[in-house]
Amino acid sequence: MLNIRAYAKLNLTLDILGVAGGFHMLDSLVCSVDLYDLIRLKKRRDNRVNLEMHGLNTELMPIESNNAYRAAEAFVNRFGTGGADIAVYKNIPLAAGMGGSSADAAGVLRGLAQLYGTGSESQLKELADTLGSDTGYMLTGGFARLKGRGEMVEFLDIKERLNLLALIPGSGVSTAECYALYDKAPSPTTATDNAVEGLKRGDLRALGKALDNALYKPAIRLNEDVKRAYGELKEFDPLGVTMTGSGSAVVALFENAEFCAYAKSRYRGKFKVIELKTLTPKI
């Protein structure tokens, strides 16, 4: 039995530079945070994959379209290994832009590579990129700048641990609908350069000022709770507020852990609130 922690990610910025080959070209500063799904894997004697989901009402969701299942099937087919019994215990909110599906897929690939002792980093990255645009990044996690569809990863050597507070609306945002709505009225942002430079200098105020997401405007048209969550976090006067991914989670950056904890203790809204710290996962 092998246990894998699949950590959530946040987009601190998300710029859309255009469209190429039918895909949106992104430039995004991302980070891993200390919220994770737990994945348990066990070898099988045959080559079958058995997946069980637990938590967040995922038990009855179709297995065949689950990214963790697709990752396991792809791994077995690629490397000709035996199968696995896999259980995923969900903590990362669904449809919130925190990368739970990609994290699970990457976690399964890492776990199977450890169980069977096969699969180089480059081979796993190649396989991960077929499962989702940010799945390759999720194999390692940490601070990074993602470009292209998200498959071009520039890791950043950042020791700073950021203090963040997330509000999670009860309903999500469809990624496909959000991008489609963006395409009808593009509103490009250019936040990532300034955010990365601020982060590298350890200038949290500059980083907070740069937080932005090109998908925020279409997201609030699809889910008004995103705008409400954004406004509620702004009331605590953080260094910056942004939406992650295509929503619906909204996150605020605070100067230190004390201010972040205070904001959480004083929050009286209707949304789920989670206190987060960035980290570089130990792979």
Coordinates of C-alpha atoms in Angstrom, one line a residue, residues 22-270:
G22 CA -7.7 25.9 -30.9
F23 CA -6.1 26.3 -27.5
H24 CA -5.9 29.4 -25.3
M25 CA -2.3 30.5 -24.8
L26 CA -1.7 31.3 -21.1
D27 CA 0.9 33.0 -18.9
S28 CA 0.2 32.1 -15.3
L29 CA 2.0 32.3 -11.9
V30 CA 1.0 29.2 -9.9
C31 CA 1.8 27.7 -6.6
S32 CA 1.0 24.6 -4.5
V33 CA -0.8 24.9 -1.2
D34 CA -1.1 22.7 1.9
L35 CA -4.5 21.3 0.9
Y36 CA -4.4 17.8 -0.6
D37 CA -6.3 14.8 -1.7
L38 CA -5.0 11.5 -0.3
I39 CA -4.5 8.8 -2.8
R40 CA -3.9 5.1 -1.7
L41 CA -2.6 2.7 -4.3
K42 CA -2.1 -1.1 -4.1
K43 CA -0.7 -3.4 -6.8
R44 CA -3.0 -5.9 -8.5
R45 CA -1.9 -9.2 -10.0
D46 CA -3.8 -8.5 -13.2
N47 CA -3.8 -5.3 -15.3
R48 CA -7.2 -4.0 -14.2
V49 CA -7.7 -0.6 -12.6
N50 CA -10.2 -0.3 -9.8
L51 CA -10.9 3.2 -8.5
E52 CA -12.9 4.2 -5.4
M53 CA -13.8 7.9 -4.7
H54 CA -14.5 9.1 -1.2
G55 CA -15.7 12.6 0.0
L56 CA -17.3 15.7 -1.5
N57 CA -20.1 13.6 -2.9
T58 CA -17.8 12.0 -5.5
E59 CA -18.8 8.4 -4.7
L60 CA -21.4 8.2 -7.4
M61 CA -19.6 10.1 -10.2
P62 CA -18.8 8.2 -13.4
I63 CA -15.4 6.4 -12.9
E64 CA -14.5 6.1 -16.6
S65 CA -14.3 9.9 -17.1
N66 CA -12.4 10.5 -13.8
N67 CA -8.9 11.8 -14.4
A68 CA -7.3 9.6 -11.8
Y69 CA -8.8 6.5 -13.5
R70 CA -7.7 7.8 -17.0
A71 CA -4.2 8.4 -15.6
A72 CA -4.0 4.8 -14.2
E73 CA -5.2 3.3 -17.5
A74 CA -2.7 5.4 -19.5
F75 CA 0.1 4.3 -17.2
V76 CA -0.7 0.6 -17.4
N77 CA -1.0 0.8 -21.2
R78 CA 2.2 2.8 -21.7
F79 CA 4.5 0.7 -19.5
G80 CA 2.8 -2.7 -19.6
T81 CA 2.6 -3.0 -15.8
G82 CA 0.0 -4.7 -13.6
G83 CA -3.0 -2.7 -12.5
A84 CA -3.9 -1.2 -9.2
D85 CA -6.6 -0.7 -6.6
I86 CA -6.8 3.0 -6.1
A87 CA -8.8 5.0 -3.5
V88 CA -9.0 8.8 -3.6
Y89 CA -10.1 10.7 -0.5
K90 CA -11.2 14.2 -1.7
N91 CA -10.4 17.4 0.2
I92 CA -9.8 19.8 -2.7
P93 CA -13.1 21.5 -3.6
L94 CA -14.6 20.5 -6.9
A95 CA -15.0 23.0 -9.8
A96 CA -13.2 25.6 -7.8
G97 CA -10.1 26.2 -10.0
M98 CA -7.8 24.6 -7.5
G99 CA -6.6 21.7 -9.8
G100 CA -8.1 18.8 -7.9
S101 CA -8.7 16.6 -10.9
S102 CA -5.2 17.3 -12.3
A103 CA -3.6 16.8 -8.9
D104 CA -5.3 13.4 -8.6
A105 CA -4.1 12.3 -12.1
A106 CA -0.5 13.4 -11.4
G107 CA -0.6 11.7 -8.0
V108 CA -1.7 8.5 -9.5
L109 CA 1.1 8.6 -12.1
R110 CA 3.7 9.3 -9.4
G111 CA 2.3 6.5 -7.2
L112 CA 2.2 3.9 -10.0
A113 CA 5.8 4.9 -11.0
Q114 CA 6.9 4.2 -7.4
L115 CA 4.9 1.0 -7.1
Y116 CA 6.3 -0.5 -10.3
G117 CA 9.7 1.2 -10.4
T118 CA 9.2 2.4 -14.0
G119 CA 8.7 5.7 -15.8
S120 CA 11.3 8.5 -16.1
E121 CA 10.4 12.1 -15.2
S122 CA 10.2 12.9 -18.9
Q123 CA 8.0 9.9 -19.7
L124 CA 5.6 10.8 -16.8
K125 CA 5.5 14.5 -18.0
E126 CA 4.7 13.4 -21.5
L127 CA 1.9 11.2 -20.3
A128 CA 0.6 13.8 -17.9
D129 CA 0.4 16.4 -20.7
T130 CA -2.1 14.2 -22.5
L131 CA -4.4 14.2 -19.4
G132 CA -4.7 18.0 -18.8
S133 CA -2.8 21.2 -19.5
D134 CA -1.5 21.6 -15.9
T135 CA -1.2 17.9 -15.0
G136 CA 2.5 17.9 -15.9
Y137 CA 3.2 20.8 -13.5
M138 CA 1.3 18.9 -10.8
L139 CA 3.8 16.0 -11.0
T140 CA 6.1 18.3 -9.1
G141 CA 4.2 21.4 -7.9
G142 CA 5.7 24.4 -6.1
F143 CA 6.0 27.9 -7.5
A144 CA 6.1 28.0 -11.3
R145 CA 5.3 30.0 -14.3
L146 CA 3.1 28.1 -16.8
K147 CA 2.9 29.1 -20.5
G148 CA 1.4 27.8 -23.6
R149 CA -1.6 25.6 -22.7
G150 CA 0.0 25.2 -19.3
E151 CA 2.3 22.4 -20.4
M152 CA 5.4 24.7 -20.6
V153 CA 6.6 24.9 -17.0
E154 CA 9.3 27.2 -15.6
F155 CA 9.9 26.3 -11.9
L156 CA 10.8 29.1 -9.6
D157 CA 13.1 28.7 -6.6
I158 CA 11.1 30.5 -4.0
K159 CA 11.5 29.9 -0.3
E160 CA 8.8 32.3 0.8
R161 CA 5.7 30.7 2.3
L162 CA 2.7 32.8 1.4
N163 CA -0.4 33.2 3.7
L164 CA -3.6 32.9 1.8
L165 CA -7.3 32.8 2.6
A166 CA -9.7 31.1 0.2
L167 CA -13.5 31.4 0.0
I168 CA -15.2 28.6 -1.8
P169 CA -18.7 29.3 -3.2
G170 CA -21.2 26.4 -3.0
S171 CA -21.4 26.2 -6.8
G172 CA -18.6 26.0 -9.4
V173 CA -17.9 27.6 -12.7
S174 CA -17.8 25.6 -16.0
T175 CA -14.3 26.0 -17.5
A176 CA -15.6 25.5 -21.0
E177 CA -18.4 28.1 -20.6
C178 CA -16.0 30.6 -18.9
Y179 CA -13.5 30.5 -21.8
A180 CA -16.3 30.6 -24.4
L181 CA -17.7 33.7 -22.7
Y182 CA -14.2 35.3 -22.5
D183 CA -13.8 34.7 -26.2
K184 CA -16.9 36.8 -27.0
A185 CA -15.4 39.8 -25.2
P186 CA -11.7 39.3 -24.6
S187 CA -10.2 41.4 -21.8
P188 CA -6.4 40.6 -21.8
T189 CA -4.4 41.0 -18.6
T190 CA -0.6 41.4 -18.2
A191 CA -0.1 40.6 -14.6
T192 CA 2.3 37.7 -14.6
D193 CA 5.6 39.6 -15.3
N194 CA 5.0 42.0 -12.3
A195 CA 3.8 39.2 -10.0
V196 CA 6.8 37.0 -10.7
E197 CA 9.2 39.9 -10.3
G198 CA 7.6 40.9 -7.0
L199 CA 7.7 37.3 -5.7
K200 CA 11.4 36.9 -6.7
R201 CA 12.2 40.1 -4.8
G202 CA 10.2 39.0 -1.7
D203 CA 8.1 42.1 -2.2
L204 CA 4.7 40.8 -1.1
R205 CA 3.0 44.2 -1.6
A206 CA 4.1 44.2 -5.2
L207 CA 2.9 40.6 -5.6
G208 CA -0.4 41.4 -4.0
K209 CA -0.9 44.4 -6.3
A210 CA -0.2 42.3 -9.4
L211 CA -2.7 39.5 -8.6
D212 CA -5.2 39.3 -11.5
N213 CA -7.1 36.8 -13.6
A214 CA -8.4 37.4 -17.2
L215 CA -11.2 34.9 -16.6
Y216 CA -12.7 36.8 -13.6
K217 CA -15.1 39.0 -15.7
P218 CA -16.7 36.0 -17.5
A219 CA -16.7 33.9 -14.3
I220 CA -18.8 36.5 -12.3
R221 CA -21.3 36.5 -15.2
L222 CA -21.7 32.8 -14.8
N223 CA -21.6 32.7 -11.0
E224 CA -22.4 35.9 -9.1
D225 CA -21.1 34.3 -5.9
V226 CA -17.5 34.7 -7.3
K227 CA -18.0 38.5 -7.2
R228 CA -19.6 38.3 -3.7
A229 CA -16.6 36.2 -2.4
Y230 CA -14.2 38.7 -4.0
G231 CA -15.9 41.6 -2.3
E232 CA -16.0 39.9 1.1
L233 CA -12.3 39.2 1.0
K234 CA -11.5 42.8 0.0
E235 CA -13.1 44.0 3.2
F236 CA -10.2 42.5 5.2
D237 CA -7.8 44.8 3.4
P238 CA -5.4 42.0 2.2
L239 CA -2.4 42.7 0.0
G240 CA -4.4 41.4 -3.0
V241 CA -7.3 39.3 -4.1
T242 CA -7.8 37.1 -7.1
M243 CA -9.8 34.2 -8.5
T244 CA -7.9 31.0 -9.2
G245 CA -8.3 29.1 -12.5
S246 CA -11.7 29.6 -14.0
G247 CA -13.2 29.9 -10.5
S248 CA -15.1 29.6 -8.4
A249 CA -12.6 29.9 -5.5
V250 CA -11.3 33.3 -4.7
V251 CA -8.1 33.9 -2.6
A252 CA -6.6 36.7 -0.7
L253 CA -2.9 37.2 0.1
F254 CA -2.0 38.5 3.6
E255 CA 1.1 40.0 4.9
N256 CA 1.6 37.3 7.6
A257 CA 0.0 34.3 9.3
E258 CA -1.5 36.4 12.1
F259 CA -3.5 38.7 9.7
C260 CA -4.7 35.7 7.7
A261 CA -5.9 33.9 10.8
Y262 CA -7.6 37.0 12.1
A263 CA -9.5 37.4 8.8
K264 CA -10.6 33.8 9.0
S265 CA -11.8 34.2 12.6
R266 CA -13.8 37.3 11.7
Y267 CA -15.4 36.0 8.5
R268 CA -19.2 35.7 8.8
G269 CA -20.2 35.0 5.2
K270 CA -21.9 32.0 3.8

